[in-house]
């Protein structure tokens, strides 16, 4: 199966690359923005005319939640218009589109985990731009999977996990918020799930939620990272119930993952257990 993966420099694409090595039946092509700018409609159309794929996994995204508030045009250019361009070409060339989205399409006011059928209501530009991308996929590409996830981390690039480790080692005084509750999700696990969807050949198209199980605040997440990192004597970590950000954040954005578990026979790990195992695999004592 021939798979196009956009956003090659991002952590999720790198995890997909790692996971795909185990599957000789998958031929993955990874493209960065320099190789394929999805916001350029003509470039996307030309690329699809010149190459043949069975699947496209779109991990390309504008993910800077804070900056998006003042950079709305670029956030929408990538997260909405870029996705629209991919959806049009996937439909025209009979390519199945797997599009990665976010828990931030919800407003975070619901007390129970969000199902795929629950009403969306983003409260920041990032979430709104990602929802617009989802809507393009649903409207323009019949064969699609939209996979919403939350709080992704890995050993690659800049994310909460790598940022916390860096600060801990430097002895930076940190106050991490307890205001928001979500689910830290290992990007390696999401990569495996995306490939599982393809390999399953179960064509129940639509929206799915995937995250690790359980819930945490950002402070809980940081505390678990520190606990599993071993002895870092200079670490300085505290909590705060108020942390000022430019972009509003959902207070509670837990995803209900029952649908993806049942449809694709997926077993999901608790977020803290997965973090511990992940850090045992990749973390080197300072």
PDB file of C-alpha atoms in Angstrom:
ATOM      1  CA  UNK A   1       0.000   0.000   0.000  1.00  0.00           C
ATOM      2  CA  UNK A   2       1.356   3.385  -1.018  1.00  0.00           C
ATOM      3  CA  UNK A   3       0.991   6.052   1.653  1.00  0.00           C
ATOM      4  CA  UNK A   4       1.710   9.779   1.456  1.00  0.00           C
ATOM      5  CA  UNK A   5       2.544  11.329   4.832  1.00  0.00           C
ATOM      6  CA  UNK A   6       2.616  15.125   5.040  1.00  0.00           C
ATOM      7  CA  UNK A   7       4.355  17.168   7.730  1.00  0.00           C
ATOM      8  CA  UNK A   8       7.545  15.066   7.637  1.00  0.00           C
ATOM      9  CA  UNK A   9       9.435  17.269  10.107  1.00  0.00           C
ATOM     10  CA  UNK A  10       6.767  16.932  12.828  1.00  0.00           C
ATOM     11  CA  UNK A  11       6.840  14.526  15.744  1.00  0.00           C
ATOM     12  CA  UNK A  12       3.876  12.438  14.553  1.00  0.00           C
ATOM     13  CA  UNK A  13       5.274  11.904  11.062  1.00  0.00           C
ATOM     14  CA  UNK A  14       8.587  10.820  12.585  1.00  0.00           C
ATOM     15  CA  UNK A  15       6.741   8.335  14.787  1.00  0.00           C
ATOM     16  CA  UNK A  16       4.836   7.034  11.750  1.00  0.00           C
ATOM     17  CA  UNK A  17       8.175   6.554  10.008  1.00  0.00           C
ATOM     18  CA  UNK A  18       9.441   4.513  12.973  1.00  0.00           C
ATOM     19  CA  UNK A  19       6.263   2.415  13.109  1.00  0.00           C
ATOM     20  CA  UNK A  20       6.103   1.793   9.352  1.00  0.00           C
ATOM     21  CA  UNK A  21       9.489   0.055   9.319  1.00  0.00           C
ATOM     22  CA  UNK A  22       7.820  -3.026  10.822  1.00  0.00           C
ATOM     23  CA  UNK A  23       5.394  -3.341   7.902  1.00  0.00           C
ATOM     24  CA  UNK A  24       6.923  -4.413   4.608  1.00  0.00           C
ATOM     25  CA  UNK A  25       3.531  -4.098   2.902  1.00  0.00           C
ATOM     26  CA  UNK A  26       3.562  -0.321   3.438  1.00  0.00           C
ATOM     27  CA  UNK A  27       5.468   2.012   1.125  1.00  0.00           C
ATOM     28  CA  UNK A  28       5.467   5.424   2.805  1.00  0.00           C
ATOM     29  CA  UNK A  29       6.518   8.694   1.211  1.00  0.00           C
ATOM     30  CA  UNK A  30       7.216  11.475   3.724  1.00  0.00           C
ATOM     31  CA  UNK A  31       7.062  15.063   2.512  1.00  0.00           C
ATOM     32  CA  UNK A  32       7.927  18.254   4.376  1.00  0.00           C
ATOM     33  CA  UNK A  33       6.482  21.676   3.677  1.00  0.00           C
ATOM     34  CA  UNK A  34       9.547  22.421   1.538  1.00  0.00           C
ATOM     35  CA  UNK A  35       8.717  19.403  -0.617  1.00  0.00           C
ATOM     36  CA  UNK A  36       4.942  19.885  -0.672  1.00  0.00           C
ATOM     37  CA  UNK A  37       3.278  23.028   0.619  1.00  0.00           C
ATOM     38  CA  UNK A  38      -0.290  21.861   1.168  1.00  0.00           C
ATOM     39  CA  UNK A  39      -1.500  25.477   1.272  1.00  0.00           C
ATOM     40  CA  UNK A  40      -0.517  25.815  -2.409  1.00  0.00           C
ATOM     41  CA  UNK A  41      -3.440  24.350  -4.343  1.00  0.00           C
ATOM     42  CA  UNK A  42      -1.583  24.154  -7.666  1.00  0.00           C
ATOM     43  CA  UNK A  43       1.387  22.406  -6.046  1.00  0.00           C
ATOM     44  CA  UNK A  44      -0.856  19.829  -4.382  1.00  0.00           C
ATOM     45  CA  UNK A  45      -2.740  19.158  -7.626  1.00  0.00           C
ATOM     46  CA  UNK A  46       0.520  18.712  -9.541  1.00  0.00           C
ATOM     47  CA  UNK A  47       1.963  16.397  -6.890  1.00  0.00           C
ATOM     48  CA  UNK A  48      -1.067  14.110  -6.981  1.00  0.00           C
ATOM     49  CA  UNK A  49      -0.988  14.029 -10.790  1.00  0.00           C
ATOM     50  CA  UNK A  50       2.661  12.993 -10.760  1.00  0.00           C
ATOM     51  CA  UNK A  51       2.464  10.406  -7.962  1.00  0.00           C
ATOM     52  CA  UNK A  52       0.139   7.539  -7.134  1.00  0.00           C
ATOM     53  CA  UNK A  53      -1.041   6.768  -3.594  1.00  0.00           C
ATOM     54  CA  UNK A  54      -3.653   4.617  -1.893  1.00  0.00           C
ATOM     55  CA  UNK A  55      -3.681   6.606   1.356  1.00  0.00           C
ATOM     56  CA  UNK A  56      -2.713  10.045   2.581  1.00  0.00           C
ATOM     57  CA  UNK A  57      -2.008  10.686   6.273  1.00  0.00           C
ATOM     58  CA  UNK A  58      -2.114  14.420   6.916  1.00  0.00           C
ATOM     59  CA  UNK A  59      -0.019  15.389   9.929  1.00  0.00           C
ATOM     60  CA  UNK A  60       0.886  18.822   8.558  1.00  0.00           C
ATOM     61  CA  UNK A  61      -0.560  21.500  10.815  1.00  0.00           C
ATOM     62  CA  UNK A  62      -0.120  24.924  12.339  1.00  0.00           C
ATOM     63  CA  UNK A  63       0.093  23.902  16.002  1.00  0.00           C
ATOM     64  CA  UNK A  64       1.225  27.014  17.874  1.00  0.00           C
ATOM     65  CA  UNK A  65      -1.939  27.690  19.871  1.00  0.00           C
ATOM     66  CA  UNK A  66      -0.692  30.986  21.321  1.00  0.00           C
ATOM     67  CA  UNK A  67       0.700  32.426  18.098  1.00  0.00           C
ATOM     68  CA  UNK A  68      -2.409  31.489  16.131  1.00  0.00           C
ATOM     69  CA  UNK A  69      -4.376  34.185  17.951  1.00  0.00           C
ATOM     70  CA  UNK A  70      -2.301  36.895  16.276  1.00  0.00           C
ATOM     71  CA  UNK A  71      -1.493  34.892  13.137  1.00  0.00           C
ATOM     72  CA  UNK A  72      -4.984  33.794  12.173  1.00  0.00           C
ATOM     73  CA  UNK A  73      -4.384  34.001   8.425  1.00  0.00           C
ATOM     74  CA  UNK A  74      -1.527  31.494   8.455  1.00  0.00           C
ATOM     75  CA  UNK A  75      -3.287  29.180  10.908  1.00  0.00           C
ATOM     76  CA  UNK A  76      -6.274  28.955   8.559  1.00  0.00           C
ATOM     77  CA  UNK A  77      -4.050  28.751   5.485  1.00  0.00           C
ATOM     78  CA  UNK A  78      -2.509  25.503   6.735  1.00  0.00           C
ATOM     79  CA  UNK A  79      -5.199  23.994   8.976  1.00  0.00           C
ATOM     80  CA  UNK A  80      -8.163  24.819   6.758  1.00  0.00           C
ATOM     81  CA  UNK A  81      -7.177  25.714   3.181  1.00  0.00           C
ATOM     82  CA  UNK A  82      -4.285  23.251   3.095  1.00  0.00           C
ATOM     83  CA  UNK A  83      -6.542  20.457   4.284  1.00  0.00           C
ATOM     84  CA  UNK A  84      -9.146  21.482   1.708  1.00  0.00           C
ATOM     85  CA  UNK A  85      -6.533  21.147  -1.049  1.00  0.00           C
ATOM     86  CA  UNK A  86      -5.612  17.650   0.112  1.00  0.00           C
ATOM     87  CA  UNK A  87      -9.261  16.604   0.419  1.00  0.00           C
ATOM     88  CA  UNK A  88     -10.033  17.705  -3.138  1.00  0.00           C
ATOM     89  CA  UNK A  89      -7.087  15.792  -4.596  1.00  0.00           C
ATOM     90  CA  UNK A  90      -7.727  12.678  -2.491  1.00  0.00           C
ATOM     91  CA  UNK A  91     -11.296  12.593  -3.766  1.00  0.00           C
ATOM     92  CA  UNK A  92     -10.245  13.141  -7.374  1.00  0.00           C
ATOM     93  CA  UNK A  93      -7.552  10.445  -7.273  1.00  0.00           C
ATOM     94  CA  UNK A  94      -9.451   7.921  -5.117  1.00  0.00           C
ATOM     95  CA  UNK A  95      -7.041   8.236  -2.190  1.00  0.00           C
ATOM     96  CA  UNK A  96      -8.237   7.497   1.350  1.00  0.00           C
ATOM     97  CA  UNK A  97      -7.483  10.502   3.567  1.00  0.00           C
ATOM     98  CA  UNK A  98      -6.549  10.109   7.238  1.00  0.00           C
ATOM     99  CA  UNK A  99      -6.609  13.577   8.784  1.00  0.00           C
ATOM    100  CA  UNK A 100      -5.324  14.228  12.302  1.00  0.00           C
ATOM    101  CA  UNK A 101      -7.319  16.736  14.339  1.00  0.00           C
ATOM    102  CA  UNK A 102      -7.568  17.848  17.952  1.00  0.00           C
ATOM    103  CA  UNK A 103      -9.541  17.914  21.191  1.00  0.00           C
ATOM    104  CA  UNK A 104      -9.448  21.714  20.870  1.00  0.00           C
ATOM    105  CA  UNK A 105     -12.434  21.584  18.503  1.00  0.00           C
ATOM    106  CA  UNK A 106     -14.464  21.354  21.745  1.00  0.00           C
ATOM    107  CA  UNK A 107     -15.095  24.157  24.242  1.00  0.00           C
ATOM    108  CA  UNK A 108     -14.119  22.060  27.279  1.00  0.00           C
ATOM    109  CA  UNK A 109     -17.286  22.668  29.306  1.00  0.00           C
ATOM    110  CA  UNK A 110     -18.562  19.084  29.198  1.00  0.00           C
ATOM    111  CA  UNK A 111     -18.052  17.013  32.347  1.00  0.00           C
ATOM    112  CA  UNK A 112     -18.061  13.622  30.591  1.00  0.00           C
ATOM    113  CA  UNK A 113     -15.650  12.559  27.820  1.00  0.00           C
ATOM    114  CA  UNK A 114     -16.484  13.913  24.384  1.00  0.00           C
ATOM    115  CA  UNK A 115     -17.942  11.500  21.838  1.00  0.00           C
ATOM    116  CA  UNK A 116     -17.437  11.940  18.108  1.00  0.00           C
ATOM    117  CA  UNK A 117     -21.073  13.006  17.775  1.00  0.00           C
ATOM    118  CA  UNK A 118     -20.959  15.738  20.433  1.00  0.00           C
ATOM    119  CA  UNK A 119     -21.309  19.351  19.370  1.00  0.00           C
ATOM    120  CA  UNK A 120     -18.068  21.163  18.634  1.00  0.00           C
ATOM    121  CA  UNK A 121     -17.398  24.706  19.782  1.00  0.00           C
ATOM    122  CA  UNK A 122     -13.761  25.820  19.615  1.00  0.00           C
ATOM    123  CA  UNK A 123     -12.781  28.758  21.834  1.00  0.00           C
ATOM    124  CA  UNK A 124      -9.518  29.734  20.160  1.00  0.00           C
ATOM    125  CA  UNK A 125      -8.221  30.327  16.623  1.00  0.00           C
ATOM    126  CA  UNK A 126      -6.238  27.094  16.541  1.00  0.00           C
ATOM    127  CA  UNK A 127      -9.295  24.991  17.403  1.00  0.00           C
ATOM    128  CA  UNK A 128     -11.488  26.887  14.964  1.00  0.00           C
ATOM    129  CA  UNK A 129      -8.986  26.451  12.133  1.00  0.00           C
ATOM    130  CA  UNK A 130      -8.703  22.718  12.835  1.00  0.00           C
ATOM    131  CA  UNK A 131     -12.493  22.372  12.859  1.00  0.00           C
ATOM    132  CA  UNK A 132     -12.660  24.176   9.511  1.00  0.00           C
ATOM    133  CA  UNK A 133     -10.208  21.615   8.143  1.00  0.00           C
ATOM    134  CA  UNK A 134     -12.375  18.771   9.430  1.00  0.00           C
ATOM    135  CA  UNK A 135     -15.393  20.273   7.712  1.00  0.00           C
ATOM    136  CA  UNK A 136     -13.554  20.421   4.382  1.00  0.00           C
ATOM    137  CA  UNK A 137     -12.589  16.762   4.694  1.00  0.00           C
ATOM    138  CA  UNK A 138     -16.155  15.700   5.488  1.00  0.00           C
ATOM    139  CA  UNK A 139     -17.617  17.744   2.642  1.00  0.00           C
ATOM    140  CA  UNK A 140     -15.066  17.071  -0.090  1.00  0.00           C
ATOM    141  CA  UNK A 141     -13.614  13.593   0.419  1.00  0.00           C
ATOM    142  CA  UNK A 142     -15.919  10.605   0.739  1.00  0.00           C
ATOM    143  CA  UNK A 143     -13.227   8.136   1.835  1.00  0.00           C
ATOM    144  CA  UNK A 144     -11.850   9.708   4.989  1.00  0.00           C
ATOM    145  CA  UNK A 145     -10.952   9.120   8.605  1.00  0.00           C
ATOM    146  CA  UNK A 146     -10.731  12.149  10.888  1.00  0.00           C
ATOM    147  CA  UNK A 147      -8.793  11.194  14.011  1.00  0.00           C
ATOM    148  CA  UNK A 148      -8.961  13.660  16.895  1.00  0.00           C
ATOM    149  CA  UNK A 149      -6.260  13.346  19.515  1.00  0.00           C
ATOM    150  CA  UNK A 150      -4.920  15.265  22.517  1.00  0.00           C
ATOM    151  CA  UNK A 151      -1.728  16.462  24.208  1.00  0.00           C
ATOM    152  CA  UNK A 152       0.709  14.619  21.940  1.00  0.00           C
ATOM    153  CA  UNK A 153       4.251  14.001  23.124  1.00  0.00           C
ATOM    154  CA  UNK A 154       7.280  12.045  21.939  1.00  0.00           C
ATOM    155  CA  UNK A 155      11.059  12.206  21.974  1.00  0.00           C
ATOM    156  CA  UNK A 156      10.968  14.260  18.778  1.00  0.00           C
ATOM    157  CA  UNK A 157      10.935  18.023  18.421  1.00  0.00           C
ATOM    158  CA  UNK A 158       9.411  20.580  20.744  1.00  0.00           C
ATOM    159  CA  UNK A 159       6.496  19.334  22.852  1.00  0.00           C
ATOM    160  CA  UNK A 160       5.507  19.393  26.520  1.00  0.00           C
ATOM    161  CA  UNK A 161       7.566  16.307  27.340  1.00  0.00           C
ATOM    162  CA  UNK A 162      10.798  17.516  25.740  1.00  0.00           C
ATOM    163  CA  UNK A 163      10.254  21.020  27.104  1.00  0.00           C
ATOM    164  CA  UNK A 164       9.773  19.798  30.679  1.00  0.00           C
ATOM    165  CA  UNK A 165      12.891  17.620  30.578  1.00  0.00           C
ATOM    166  CA  UNK A 166      14.932  20.550  29.312  1.00  0.00           C
ATOM    167  CA  UNK A 167      13.659  22.860  32.052  1.00  0.00           C
ATOM    168  CA  UNK A 168      14.149  20.244  34.770  1.00  0.00           C
ATOM    169  CA  UNK A 169      17.780  19.730  33.791  1.00  0.00           C
ATOM    170  CA  UNK A 170      18.430  23.478  33.786  1.00  0.00           C
ATOM    171  CA  UNK A 171      16.787  23.926  37.181  1.00  0.00           C
ATOM    172  CA  UNK A 172      14.240  26.395  35.773  1.00  0.00           C
ATOM    173  CA  UNK A 173      11.618  27.377  38.355  1.00  0.00           C
ATOM    174  CA  UNK A 174       8.307  26.188  36.911  1.00  0.00           C
ATOM    175  CA  UNK A 175       4.696  26.803  37.852  1.00  0.00           C
ATOM    176  CA  UNK A 176       2.495  24.420  35.864  1.00  0.00           C
ATOM    177  CA  UNK A 177      -1.248  24.940  35.608  1.00  0.00           C
ATOM    178  CA  UNK A 178      -3.913  22.749  37.146  1.00  0.00           C
ATOM    179  CA  UNK A 179      -6.646  24.654  35.289  1.00  0.00           C
ATOM    180  CA  UNK A 180      -6.871  22.361  32.270  1.00  0.00           C
ATOM    181  CA  UNK A 181      -7.622  18.638  32.224  1.00  0.00           C
ATOM    182  CA  UNK A 182      -6.973  16.367  29.258  1.00  0.00           C
ATOM    183  CA  UNK A 183      -5.113  13.207  28.332  1.00  0.00           C
ATOM    184  CA  UNK A 184      -1.406  13.086  27.494  1.00  0.00           C
ATOM    185  CA  UNK A 185      -1.062  10.881  24.412  1.00  0.00           C
ATOM    186  CA  UNK A 186       2.040   9.139  23.168  1.00  0.00           C
ATOM    187  CA  UNK A 187       2.630  10.003  19.519  1.00  0.00           C
ATOM    188  CA  UNK A 188       4.135   6.558  18.937  1.00  0.00           C
ATOM    189  CA  UNK A 189       0.809   5.024  19.960  1.00  0.00           C
ATOM    190  CA  UNK A 190      -1.141   7.322  17.648  1.00  0.00           C
ATOM    191  CA  UNK A 191       1.205   6.442  14.787  1.00  0.00           C
ATOM    192  CA  UNK A 192       0.521   2.743  15.340  1.00  0.00           C
ATOM    193  CA  UNK A 193      -3.226   3.406  15.418  1.00  0.00           C
ATOM    194  CA  UNK A 194      -3.140   5.297  12.116  1.00  0.00           C
ATOM    195  CA  UNK A 195      -1.291   2.423  10.452  1.00  0.00           C
ATOM    196  CA  UNK A 196      -3.649  -0.073  12.113  1.00  0.00           C
ATOM    197  CA  UNK A 197      -6.612   1.709  10.527  1.00  0.00           C
ATOM    198  CA  UNK A 198      -4.965   1.324   7.116  1.00  0.00           C
ATOM    199  CA  UNK A 199      -3.891  -2.288   7.605  1.00  0.00           C
ATOM    200  CA  UNK A 200      -7.285  -3.330   8.995  1.00  0.00           C
ATOM    201  CA  UNK A 201      -8.996  -2.559   5.694  1.00  0.00           C
ATOM    202  CA  UNK A 202     -12.102  -1.702   7.712  1.00  0.00           C
ATOM    203  CA  UNK A 203     -13.728   1.036   5.690  1.00  0.00           C
ATOM    204  CA  UNK A 204     -16.007   2.555   8.309  1.00  0.00           C
ATOM    205  CA  UNK A 205     -15.194   6.134   7.374  1.00  0.00           C
ATOM    206  CA  UNK A 206     -15.872   9.089   9.631  1.00  0.00           C
ATOM    207  CA  UNK A 207     -14.655  10.757  12.831  1.00  0.00           C
ATOM    208  CA  UNK A 208     -12.762   8.873  15.546  1.00  0.00           C
ATOM    209  CA  UNK A 209     -11.242   9.857  18.875  1.00  0.00           C
ATOM    210  CA  UNK A 210      -7.899   8.484  19.988  1.00  0.00           C
ATOM    211  CA  UNK A 211      -5.906   9.310  23.102  1.00  0.00           C
ATOM    212  CA  UNK A 212      -4.304   7.281  25.845  1.00  0.00           C
ATOM    213  CA  UNK A 213      -6.722   6.420  28.660  1.00  0.00           C
ATOM    214  CA  UNK A 214      -7.278   8.433  31.833  1.00  0.00           C
ATOM    215  CA  UNK A 215      -7.028  12.125  32.547  1.00  0.00           C
ATOM    216  CA  UNK A 216      -4.531  14.616  33.934  1.00  0.00           C
ATOM    217  CA  UNK A 217      -3.814  18.283  34.412  1.00  0.00           C
ATOM    218  CA  UNK A 218      -0.678  19.766  32.868  1.00  0.00           C
ATOM    219  CA  UNK A 219       0.801  19.752  36.379  1.00  0.00           C
ATOM    220  CA  UNK A 220       0.030  16.027  36.717  1.00  0.00           C
ATOM    221  CA  UNK A 221       1.754  15.426  33.395  1.00  0.00           C
ATOM    222  CA  UNK A 222       4.831  17.411  34.417  1.00  0.00           C
ATOM    223  CA  UNK A 223       5.001  15.627  37.785  1.00  0.00           C
ATOM    224  CA  UNK A 224       4.941  12.206  36.139  1.00  0.00           C
ATOM    225  CA  UNK A 225       7.688  13.229  33.713  1.00  0.00           C
ATOM    226  CA  UNK A 226       9.845  14.349  36.635  1.00  0.00           C
ATOM    227  CA  UNK A 227       9.105  11.219  38.654  1.00  0.00           C
ATOM    228  CA  UNK A 228      10.125   8.935  35.786  1.00  0.00           C
ATOM    229  CA  UNK A 229      13.221  10.939  34.919  1.00  0.00           C
ATOM    230  CA  UNK A 230      15.125   9.748  37.984  1.00  0.00           C
ATOM    231  CA  UNK A 231      17.354  12.013  40.008  1.00  0.00           C
ATOM    232  CA  UNK A 232      17.408  15.596  38.754  1.00  0.00           C
ATOM    233  CA  UNK A 233      18.517  17.451  41.913  1.00  0.00           C
ATOM    234  CA  UNK A 234      18.029  20.947  40.516  1.00  0.00           C
ATOM    235  CA  UNK A 235      14.429  20.365  39.346  1.00  0.00           C
ATOM    236  CA  UNK A 236      12.078  23.080  40.609  1.00  0.00           C
ATOM    237  CA  UNK A 237       8.402  22.273  39.986  1.00  0.00           C
ATOM    238  CA  UNK A 238       5.303  23.824  41.490  1.00  0.00           C
ATOM    239  CA  UNK A 239       1.616  24.096  40.621  1.00  0.00           C
ATOM    240  CA  UNK A 240      -0.696  27.031  40.050  1.00  0.00           C
ATOM    241  CA  UNK A 241      -4.453  27.238  39.612  1.00  0.00           C
ATOM    242  CA  UNK A 242      -4.078  30.252  37.344  1.00  0.00           C
ATOM    243  CA  UNK A 243      -1.787  30.577  34.349  1.00  0.00           C
ATOM    244  CA  UNK A 244      -2.315  33.478  31.986  1.00  0.00           C
ATOM    245  CA  UNK A 245      -2.326  32.616  28.276  1.00  0.00           C
ATOM    246  CA  UNK A 246      -3.210  34.695  25.240  1.00  0.00           C
ATOM    247  CA  UNK A 247      -5.380  31.927  23.777  1.00  0.00           C
ATOM    248  CA  UNK A 248      -8.269  30.510  25.750  1.00  0.00           C
ATOM    249  CA  UNK A 249      -7.937  26.777  26.441  1.00  0.00           C
ATOM    250  CA  UNK A 250     -10.632  24.142  27.021  1.00  0.00           C
ATOM    251  CA  UNK A 251     -10.825  23.463  30.753  1.00  0.00           C
ATOM    252  CA  UNK A 252     -11.730  19.816  30.269  1.00  0.00           C
ATOM    253  CA  UNK A 253     -11.270  18.048  26.929  1.00  0.00           C
ATOM    254  CA  UNK A 254     -11.272  14.307  27.596  1.00  0.00           C
ATOM    255  CA  UNK A 255     -11.997  12.200  24.504  1.00  0.00           C
ATOM    256  CA  UNK A 256     -14.248   9.142  24.546  1.00  0.00           C
ATOM    257  CA  UNK A 257     -12.293   6.464  22.649  1.00  0.00           C
ATOM    258  CA  UNK A 258     -14.858   3.651  22.679  1.00  0.00           C
ATOM    259  CA  UNK A 259     -15.555   3.873  18.934  1.00  0.00           C
ATOM    260  CA  UNK A 260     -11.956   3.445  17.798  1.00  0.00           C
ATOM    261  CA  UNK A 261     -11.378   0.626  20.298  1.00  0.00           C
ATOM    262  CA  UNK A 262     -14.373  -1.341  19.084  1.00  0.00           C
ATOM    263  CA  UNK A 263     -14.047  -0.641  15.356  1.00  0.00           C
ATOM    264  CA  UNK A 264     -10.360  -1.504  15.054  1.00  0.00           C
ATOM    265  CA  UNK A 265      -9.891  -3.820  18.093  1.00  0.00           C
ATOM    266  CA  UNK A 266      -7.416  -1.422  19.689  1.00  0.00           C
ATOM    267  CA  UNK A 267      -6.156  -1.761  23.265  1.00  0.00           C
ATOM    268  CA  UNK A 268      -5.270   1.588  24.832  1.00  0.00           C
ATOM    269  CA  UNK A 269      -2.818   2.140  27.701  1.00  0.00           C
ATOM    270  CA  UNK A 270      -3.349   4.462  30.664  1.00  0.00           C
ATOM    271  CA  UNK A 271      -1.476   7.685  30.004  1.00  0.00           C
ATOM    272  CA  UNK A 272       0.774   7.482  33.094  1.00  0.00           C
ATOM    273  CA  UNK A 273       1.654   3.819  32.524  1.00  0.00           C
ATOM    274  CA  UNK A 274       2.441   4.541  28.877  1.00  0.00           C
ATOM    275  CA  UNK A 275       4.587   7.529  29.842  1.00  0.00           C
ATOM    276  CA  UNK A 276       6.571   5.384  32.292  1.00  0.00           C
ATOM    277  CA  UNK A 277       7.185   2.672  29.715  1.00  0.00           C
ATOM    278  CA  UNK A 278       8.061   5.227  27.064  1.00  0.00           C
ATOM    279  CA  UNK A 279      10.586   6.946  29.316  1.00  0.00           C
ATOM    280  CA  UNK A 280      12.157   3.638  30.280  1.00  0.00           C
ATOM    281  CA  UNK A 281      12.714   3.029  26.571  1.00  0.00           C
ATOM    282  CA  UNK A 282      14.021   6.431  25.463  1.00  0.00           C
ATOM    283  CA  UNK A 283      15.181   8.414  28.476  1.00  0.00           C
ATOM    284  CA  UNK A 284      18.868   8.574  29.391  1.00  0.00           C
ATOM    285  CA  UNK A 285      19.823   9.690  32.866  1.00  0.00           C
ATOM    286  CA  UNK A 286      21.343  13.187  32.864  1.00  0.00           C
TER     287      UNK A 286
END
